[in-house]
Tab-separated table of C-alpha atoms in Angstrom:
chain	number	residue	atom	x	y	z
U	3	MET	CA	10.601	26.906	-58.311
U	4	SER	CA	9.671	28.487	-54.979
U	5	LYS	CA	9.993	25.052	-53.377
U	6	VAL	CA	13.635	24.978	-54.465
U	7	PHE	CA	14.505	28.436	-53.181
U	8	TRP	CA	13.779	29.409	-49.575
U	9	MET	CA	11.149	32.139	-49.475
U	10	ASP	CA	11.731	33.208	-45.866
U	11	ASP	CA	14.460	32.962	-43.254
U	12	SER	CA	12.674	30.405	-41.065
U	13	LYS	CA	14.630	27.548	-42.644
U	14	LEU	CA	18.018	28.981	-41.718
U	15	ASP	CA	19.863	27.030	-39.037
U	16	PRO	CA	22.384	28.908	-36.846
U	17	GLU	CA	25.355	28.080	-39.121
U	18	GLN	CA	23.496	29.246	-42.210
U	19	ARG	CA	22.211	32.404	-40.559
U	20	TYR	CA	25.735	33.324	-39.482
U	21	ALA	CA	26.944	32.975	-43.088
U	22	VAL	CA	24.100	35.177	-44.353
U	23	GLU	CA	24.108	38.035	-41.860
U	24	GLY	CA	26.622	37.357	-39.102
U	25	ILE	CA	29.711	38.311	-41.110
U	26	ASN	CA	30.457	41.925	-41.959
U	27	GLU	CA	29.729	42.745	-45.591
U	28	SER	CA	33.326	43.914	-46.086
U	29	SER	CA	34.739	40.507	-45.116
U	30	SER	CA	35.893	37.536	-47.165
U	31	PHE	CA	34.974	34.004	-46.125
U	32	LEU	CA	34.487	30.410	-47.231
U	33	ILE	CA	31.245	28.437	-46.881
U	34	SER	CA	32.106	24.733	-46.698
U	35	GLY	CA	29.473	22.022	-46.627
U	36	PRO	CA	28.094	18.908	-48.330
U	37	ALA	CA	25.548	18.766	-51.126
U	38	GLY	CA	22.158	19.867	-49.845
U	39	SER	CA	23.544	21.981	-47.008
U	40	GLY	CA	22.089	25.185	-48.475
U	41	LYS	CA	25.224	26.802	-49.916
U	42	THR	CA	23.537	28.162	-53.039
U	43	ASN	CA	20.574	29.605	-51.136
U	44	ILE	CA	22.977	31.166	-48.650
U	45	LEU	CA	24.782	32.938	-51.490
U	46	LEU	CA	21.440	34.272	-52.725
U	47	PHE	CA	20.392	35.368	-49.217
U	48	ARG	CA	23.737	37.131	-48.893
U	49	CYS	CA	22.923	38.990	-52.121
U	50	ILE	CA	19.552	40.073	-50.668
U	51	PHE	CA	21.482	41.376	-47.669
U	52	LEU	CA	23.916	43.301	-49.902
U	53	THR	CA	21.167	44.634	-52.171
U	54	TYR	CA	19.203	45.951	-49.178
U	55	LYS	CA	22.295	47.890	-48.096
U	56	ASN	CA	22.753	49.271	-51.652
U	57	LEU	CA	26.012	47.339	-51.940
U	58	THR	CA	25.063	46.138	-55.403
U	59	ASP	CA	28.525	46.051	-56.975
U	60	PHE	CA	28.657	42.245	-56.791
U	61	LYS	CA	28.732	39.265	-59.114
U	62	ILE	CA	27.770	35.643	-58.508
U	63	ILE	CA	30.234	33.496	-60.450
U	64	VAL	CA	29.085	30.054	-61.578
U	65	PHE	CA	30.714	27.306	-63.598
U	66	THR	CA	28.081	26.471	-66.225
U	67	ASN	CA	25.326	28.197	-68.182
U	68	SER	CA	22.879	25.692	-66.709
U	69	LEU	CA	23.712	26.824	-63.175
U	70	ARG	CA	23.602	30.456	-64.312
U	71	GLU	CA	20.008	29.937	-65.495
U	72	PHE	CA	19.113	28.285	-62.201
U	73	LEU	CA	20.546	31.070	-60.043
U	74	ALA	CA	19.065	33.759	-62.267
U	75	GLU	CA	15.625	32.288	-61.459
U	76	GLY	CA	16.460	32.536	-57.766
U	77	CYS	CA	17.622	36.126	-58.139
U	78	ALA	CA	14.347	37.062	-59.822
U	79	LEU	CA	12.377	35.542	-56.933
U	80	TYR	CA	14.467	37.433	-54.390
U	81	LYS	CA	14.319	40.774	-56.262
U	82	VAL	CA	18.051	40.603	-56.926
U	83	ASN	CA	19.296	41.645	-60.363
U	84	PRO	CA	19.534	38.395	-62.419
U	85	ASP	CA	22.321	39.974	-64.452
U	86	SER	CA	24.473	39.640	-61.337
U	87	VAL	CA	24.902	35.939	-62.207
U	88	ILE	CA	27.639	35.198	-64.717
U	89	THR	CA	29.830	32.281	-65.717
U	90	GLN	CA	33.540	32.514	-65.036
U	91	MET	CA	34.279	32.305	-68.773
U	92	ARG	CA	32.049	35.307	-69.548
U	93	PHE	CA	33.410	37.190	-66.529
U	94	PHE	CA	36.988	36.782	-67.752
U	95	ARG	CA	36.021	37.645	-71.332
U	96	ASN	CA	34.314	40.829	-70.123
U	97	ILE	CA	37.485	41.897	-68.325
U	98	LEU	CA	39.613	41.265	-71.418
U	99	ASP	CA	37.145	43.070	-73.672
U	100	GLU	CA	37.114	46.088	-71.349
U	101	HIS	CA	40.907	46.254	-71.583
U	102	SER	CA	40.984	45.618	-75.353
U	103	VAL	CA	42.957	42.412	-74.924
U	104	LEU	CA	42.660	40.088	-77.936
U	105	TYR	CA	42.038	36.377	-77.457
U	106	ASN	CA	41.079	33.415	-79.615
U	107	LEU	CA	38.774	30.673	-78.353
U	108	VAL	CA	39.466	27.189	-79.731
U	109	ASN	CA	36.188	25.618	-78.486
U	110	ASP	CA	38.089	23.362	-76.096
U	111	PHE	CA	36.690	24.125	-72.643
U	112	GLU	CA	39.821	23.314	-70.637
U	113	ALA	CA	42.145	25.085	-73.063
U	114	ASP	CA	39.909	28.161	-73.309
U	115	ARG	CA	39.443	28.548	-69.561
U	116	GLU	CA	43.204	28.285	-68.980
U	117	MET	CA	43.927	30.826	-71.701
U	118	LEU	CA	41.363	33.353	-70.455
U	119	ALA	CA	42.472	33.104	-66.821
U	120	GLY	CA	46.109	33.460	-67.883
U	121	LYS	CA	45.417	36.616	-69.880
U	122	VAL	CA	43.486	38.201	-66.990
U	123	MET	CA	46.326	37.291	-64.634
U	124	SER	CA	48.726	39.079	-66.979
U	125	LEU	CA	46.622	42.244	-66.598
U	126	ILE	CA	46.776	41.839	-62.821
U	127	ASP	CA	50.541	41.305	-62.861
U	128	ALA	CA	50.899	44.463	-64.962
U	129	ASP	CA	48.883	46.442	-62.365
U	130	LYS	CA	46.180	47.222	-64.931
U	131	ILE	CA	43.399	45.831	-62.751
U	132	SER	CA	42.963	45.725	-58.976
U	133	GLN	CA	40.597	44.714	-56.190
U	134	ASP	CA	38.529	47.797	-57.025
U	135	TYR	CA	37.223	46.066	-60.163
U	136	CYS	CA	34.279	44.525	-58.268
U	137	THR	CA	33.459	45.086	-54.612
U	138	THR	CA	32.180	41.569	-53.901
U	139	LEU	CA	32.466	38.278	-55.766
U	140	LEU	CA	30.450	35.265	-54.636
U	141	ILE	CA	31.842	32.048	-56.141
U	142	ASP	CA	29.673	28.934	-56.239
U	143	GLU	CA	31.285	25.488	-56.614
U	144	ALA	CA	34.706	26.972	-55.835
U	145	GLN	CA	36.292	23.511	-55.785
U	146	ASP	CA	35.934	23.344	-59.583
U	147	TYR	CA	38.242	26.270	-60.330
U	148	SER	CA	41.966	26.120	-61.001
U	149	ASP	CA	44.581	27.830	-58.842
U	150	THR	CA	44.977	30.553	-61.461
U	151	GLU	CA	41.220	31.202	-61.663
U	152	LEU	CA	40.934	31.401	-57.884
U	153	ARG	CA	43.868	33.810	-57.656
U	154	VAL	CA	42.257	35.981	-60.331
U	155	PHE	CA	39.044	36.135	-58.300
U	156	ARG	CA	41.016	37.142	-55.218
U	157	ALA	CA	42.906	39.861	-57.126
U	158	VAL	CA	39.892	41.587	-58.702
U	159	THR	CA	37.630	41.960	-55.656
U	160	LYS	CA	37.793	43.375	-52.159
U	161	ASN	CA	35.377	40.856	-50.670
U	162	LEU	CA	35.544	37.231	-51.784
U	163	VAL	CA	32.856	34.740	-50.744
U	164	LEU	CA	33.495	31.119	-51.730
U	165	ALA	CA	31.153	28.126	-51.480
U	166	THR	CA	32.739	24.707	-51.781
U	167	ASP	CA	32.344	20.955	-51.361
U	168	ASN	CA	35.330	18.858	-52.432
U	169	ARG	CA	33.111	15.771	-52.657
U	170	GLN	CA	31.475	17.312	-55.711
U	171	SER	CA	34.664	18.168	-57.577
U	172	ILE	CA	33.923	16.576	-60.963
U	173	TYR	CA	36.397	18.466	-63.138
U	174	LYS	CA	40.057	17.710	-63.677
U	175	THR	CA	41.251	20.271	-61.179
U	176	THR	CA	43.826	19.999	-58.413
U	177	HIS	CA	44.695	22.758	-55.981
U	178	THR	CA	47.696	23.854	-54.001
U	179	PRO	CA	46.964	22.529	-50.489
U	180	ASP	CA	44.964	25.004	-48.377
U	181	LEU	CA	44.893	27.579	-51.195
U	182	ILE	CA	41.140	28.150	-51.034
U	183	GLU	CA	41.202	28.749	-47.280
U	184	SER	CA	44.195	31.083	-47.528
U	185	LEU	CA	42.451	33.295	-50.101
U	186	VAL	CA	39.885	34.277	-47.450
U	187	GLY	CA	42.281	34.504	-44.528
U	188	ASN	CA	41.172	31.082	-43.243
U	189	ASN	CA	37.763	32.547	-42.392
U	190	VAL	CA	35.703	29.369	-42.821
U	191	VAL	CA	32.017	28.849	-42.051
U	192	PRO	CA	31.356	25.087	-41.915
U	193	LEU	CA	27.874	23.776	-42.628
U	194	SER	CA	27.262	20.375	-41.093
U	195	SER	CA	23.653	19.526	-41.914
U	196	HIS	CA	22.184	18.120	-45.122
U	197	TYR	CA	18.607	19.098	-46.012
U	198	ARG	CA	17.909	18.058	-49.592
U	199	SER	CA	18.028	14.310	-50.138
U	200	GLY	CA	16.259	11.411	-48.435
U	201	LEU	CA	18.160	8.883	-46.342
U	202	GLN	CA	18.142	6.244	-49.075
U	203	LEU	CA	19.795	8.609	-51.535
U	204	CYS	CA	22.316	9.729	-48.904
U	205	LYS	CA	23.254	6.153	-48.000
U	206	VAL	CA	23.943	5.211	-51.614
U	207	ALA	CA	25.932	8.404	-52.215
U	208	ASP	CA	28.012	7.810	-49.073
U	209	GLU	CA	28.789	4.278	-50.184
U	210	ILE	CA	29.994	5.501	-53.590
U	211	LEU	CA	32.626	7.681	-51.906
U	212	LYS	CA	33.291	5.366	-48.970
U	213	ASP	CA	37.027	5.387	-49.820
U	214	SER	CA	37.173	9.139	-49.086
U	215	ALA	CA	37.929	8.874	-45.391
U	216	ALA	CA	38.264	12.638	-44.999
U	217	PHE	CA	34.546	13.223	-45.604
U	218	ASP	CA	31.768	12.783	-43.076
U	219	LYS	CA	28.871	10.611	-44.159
U	220	VAL	CA	26.038	12.753	-45.486
U	221	HIS	CA	23.281	10.494	-44.148
U	222	GLY	CA	24.558	10.978	-40.610
U	223	HIS	CA	23.743	14.682	-40.831
U	224	SER	CA	20.547	14.490	-42.894
U	225	LYS	CA	17.556	16.602	-41.822
U	226	TYR	CA	15.333	15.286	-44.617
U	227	PRO	CA	11.749	14.439	-43.425
U	228	GLU	CA	12.043	10.723	-44.151
U	229	VAL	CA	8.929	9.751	-42.188
U	230	GLU	CA	6.662	12.159	-44.106
U	231	GLN	CA	8.192	11.446	-47.530
U	232	PRO	CA	10.019	8.099	-47.636
U	233	SER	CA	12.843	8.136	-50.152
U	234	SER	CA	13.943	5.483	-52.614
U	235	VAL	CA	16.781	4.556	-54.952
U	236	VAL	CA	16.264	1.827	-57.524
U	237	SER	CA	18.192	0.525	-60.508
U	238	VAL	CA	16.362	-0.296	-63.735
U	239	GLU	CA	17.966	-2.624	-66.277
U	240	CYS	CA	16.819	-2.165	-69.881
U	241	SER	CA	17.585	-4.001	-73.104
U	242	ASP	CA	18.845	-0.890	-74.906
U	243	PHE	CA	18.923	2.911	-74.669
U	244	THR	CA	15.572	3.287	-76.410
U	245	GLU	CA	13.913	1.193	-73.716
U	246	GLN	CA	15.624	3.314	-71.084
U	247	CYS	CA	14.108	6.454	-72.615
U	248	GLU	CA	10.637	4.919	-72.883
U	249	THR	CA	10.770	3.697	-69.281
U	250	ILE	CA	11.861	7.118	-68.029
U	251	ILE	CA	9.025	8.786	-69.956
U	252	THR	CA	6.488	6.421	-68.375
U	253	SER	CA	7.802	7.245	-64.887
U	254	LEU	CA	7.790	10.982	-65.604
U	255	ILE	CA	4.121	10.933	-66.604
U	256	GLY	CA	3.150	9.595	-63.176
U	257	GLN	CA	5.532	11.875	-61.281
U	258	LEU	CA	4.301	15.014	-63.036
U	259	ASP	CA	0.890	14.317	-61.495
U	260	LEU	CA	2.329	13.242	-58.146
U	261	TYR	CA	4.527	16.364	-57.793
U	262	PRO	CA	2.520	19.061	-59.640
U	263	ASP	CA	4.533	22.042	-58.418
U	264	GLU	CA	8.080	20.689	-58.638
U	265	LYS	CA	10.751	20.074	-61.204
U	266	LEU	CA	11.907	16.625	-62.243
U	267	GLY	CA	15.391	15.889	-63.547
U	268	VAL	CA	16.645	13.519	-66.236
U	269	LEU	CA	20.435	13.373	-66.331
U	270	PHE	CA	22.957	11.440	-68.404
U	271	PRO	CA	26.738	10.996	-68.362
U	272	LYS	CA	27.134	11.982	-72.037
U	273	ARG	CA	25.812	14.852	-74.117
U	274	ASP	CA	24.722	12.669	-77.039
U	275	GLN	CA	22.482	10.730	-74.652
U	276	VAL	CA	20.839	14.025	-73.655
U	277	SER	CA	20.059	14.827	-77.292
U	278	LEU	CA	18.558	11.388	-77.937
U	279	PHE	CA	16.325	11.578	-74.863
U	280	GLN	CA	15.103	15.077	-75.716
U	281	ASN	CA	13.607	13.637	-78.902
U	282	HIS	CA	11.594	11.173	-76.784
U	283	LEU	CA	10.496	13.978	-74.441
U	284	ILE	CA	9.233	16.068	-77.365
U	285	ALA	CA	7.448	13.079	-78.929
U	286	ALA	CA	5.713	12.363	-75.609
U	287	GLY	CA	4.535	15.959	-75.322
U	288	LEU	CA	5.821	16.381	-71.774
U	289	PRO	CA	6.316	19.971	-70.552
U	290	PRO	CA	10.003	20.959	-70.854
U	291	GLU	CA	9.542	23.624	-68.190
U	292	ARG	CA	8.786	20.851	-65.674
U	293	VAL	CA	11.425	18.359	-66.793
U	294	ARG	CA	15.073	19.388	-66.829
U	295	VAL	CA	17.168	17.271	-69.213
U	296	ASP	CA	20.915	17.735	-68.884
U	297	THR	CA	24.251	16.058	-68.431
U	298	MET	CA	25.315	15.102	-64.928
U	299	HIS	CA	28.023	17.759	-65.235
U	300	GLY	CA	25.570	20.424	-66.353
U	301	ALA	CA	23.062	19.776	-63.569
U	302	LYS	CA	25.436	20.698	-60.750
U	303	GLY	CA	23.671	23.073	-58.387
U	304	TRP	CA	20.161	22.049	-59.481
U	305	GLU	CA	17.794	20.001	-57.340
U	306	PHE	CA	14.748	17.939	-58.259
U	307	ARG	CA	11.986	16.171	-56.365
U	308	ALA	CA	12.802	13.061	-58.420
U	309	VAL	CA	15.862	12.441	-60.561
U	310	HIS	CA	16.280	9.884	-63.348
U	311	LEU	CA	19.863	8.942	-64.185
U	312	GLY	CA	19.978	7.326	-67.615
U	313	GLY	CA	22.728	5.690	-69.636
U	314	CYS	CA	24.710	4.803	-66.517
U	315	GLU	CA	26.518	1.962	-68.298
U	316	ALA	CA	28.596	4.806	-69.797
U	317	LEU	CA	29.971	5.910	-66.416
U	318	ASN	CA	33.004	3.652	-66.857
U	319	LYS	CA	33.986	5.862	-69.798
U	320	MET	CA	33.885	9.078	-67.773
U	321	GLY	CA	37.396	8.828	-66.386
U	322	PRO	CA	38.736	9.324	-62.869
U	323	THR	CA	35.957	11.674	-61.714
U	324	GLN	CA	33.133	9.208	-62.446
U	325	LYS	CA	32.459	8.353	-58.792
U	326	ARG	CA	32.058	12.004	-57.860
U	327	LEU	CA	29.942	12.527	-60.963
U	328	ILE	CA	27.332	9.904	-60.015
U	329	TYR	CA	27.592	10.940	-56.332
U	330	THR	CA	26.678	14.495	-57.294
U	331	ALA	CA	23.952	13.347	-59.686
U	332	ILE	CA	22.199	11.179	-57.093
U	333	LEU	CA	22.200	14.048	-54.610
U	334	ARG	CA	20.388	16.286	-57.122
U	335	GLY	CA	17.308	14.300	-56.083
U	336	LYS	CA	15.189	14.885	-53.007
U	337	THR	CA	12.820	11.930	-52.696
U	338	SER	CA	13.564	9.561	-55.550
U	339	ALA	CA	16.521	8.498	-57.689
U	340	ARG	CA	16.252	5.907	-60.459
U	341	ILE	CA	19.352	4.588	-62.179
U	342	TYR	CA	18.934	3.160	-65.685
U	343	PHE	CA	21.448	0.991	-67.506
U	344	THR	CA	21.969	-1.561	-70.265
U	345	GLY	CA	24.486	-4.330	-69.725
U	346	HIS	CA	26.420	-3.583	-66.547
U	347	LEU	CA	26.783	-0.807	-64.019
U	348	PRO	CA	30.262	-0.069	-62.639
U	349	GLY	CA	31.017	-2.441	-59.766
U	350	TYR	CA	31.274	0.326	-57.168
U	351	LEU	CA	27.774	1.549	-58.064
U	352	THR	CA	26.190	-1.912	-57.909
U	353	ALA	CA	27.852	-2.398	-54.514
U	354	ALA	CA	26.599	1.006	-53.325
U	355	LEU	CA	23.018	0.149	-54.281
U	356	ALA	CA	23.328	-3.120	-52.367
U	357	VAL	CA	23.501	-1.242	-49.033
U	358	LEU	CA	19.732	-0.730	-49.335
U	359	SER	CA	19.042	-4.475	-49.603
U	360	PRO	CA	19.261	-7.203	-46.954
U	361	PRO	CA	22.396	-9.407	-47.041
U	362	VAL	CA	22.298	-12.120	-49.687
U	363	PRO	CA	22.193	-15.589	-48.046
U	364	HIS	CA	24.895	-18.134	-48.803
U	365	VAL	CA	24.051	-20.335	-51.801
U	366	PRO	CA	26.191	-23.214	-53.157
U	367	ILE	CA	28.002	-22.395	-56.391
U	368	GLY	CA	26.056	-25.105	-58.209
U	369	ALA	CA	22.768	-23.390	-57.494
U	370	ILE	CA	24.206	-20.064	-58.631
U	371	LEU	CA	25.352	-21.616	-61.914
U	372	LYS	CA	21.941	-23.175	-62.496
U	373	GLY	CA	20.356	-19.779	-62.039
U	374	ILE	CA	22.708	-18.289	-64.619
U	375	THR	CA	22.481	-21.022	-67.227
U	376	GLY	CA	18.853	-21.938	-66.653
């Protein structure tokens, strides 16, 4: 995991260094940048900075248990208390428990998160909790939180540090315009460079969100060492899901030898696909500590030398956030991304993959039909 987390400050560019140590520890600010710009490592470096100064009354708030596990590993490497990392749901529940407020979870994520945030806001409105509750909160993936959740964070801490990238907003969340910036007094630290993913991965990701005119293209700011480690994105059509799993396993066996010290990722749109693939992984005897199997939602924040995206024919069933979901999933990879499907990929994804191929020459319709019908 040391290749995922930066082990010294030599990799910090001037923007990143300013976010880590150039802002007074009693200030609130927003770190804004694309996937692979170092936001998560910056949050961890900021925690090293705070821990060194004995300013240890802080929490790192994350959206999923998967990301909590990931950041807890980073904290352990950096000699930061791993218990500082907590999901927003557990953070809110802890506040309610401390104030003896009763609540009932209904096992519906959206309903439960809204209920918990609302109950904490009621405590705030009743002046039963203040900014003295926690000196510093560092919020990863801030774009995924609701207005109410963000206002709760602001109300229970003196120093609020937010990290955000609206391109990776894959939950059904909309915000009051400029709310996130206003919560930190418009103190924004923009990160412009992308370091994680190879140019091929960046080009495909950019093409997926080409309709989002407000976003700069990631590949135009990539610092990935493409010459030393050429990147690739390929699609793999399979007859059924079982063949997808078997093909992924075969690729993993070779990559485990090729990248002996790095994690590999296998991600799917749907949770039932994850469960089915895990059976294949166990049967193959591959080391689970080297291969992370998760949903595309759950893998936010992780990064892998190679990422396998299975069951992508199901993306069309993932609703209005599906483009940002596959965009985020592709950019979990550093050097390689493989996209597996049965039947058809969504049209926007097929078109995005086509940017890596030369233009198709003109062919008369008759010849095309002969190729289809044989």
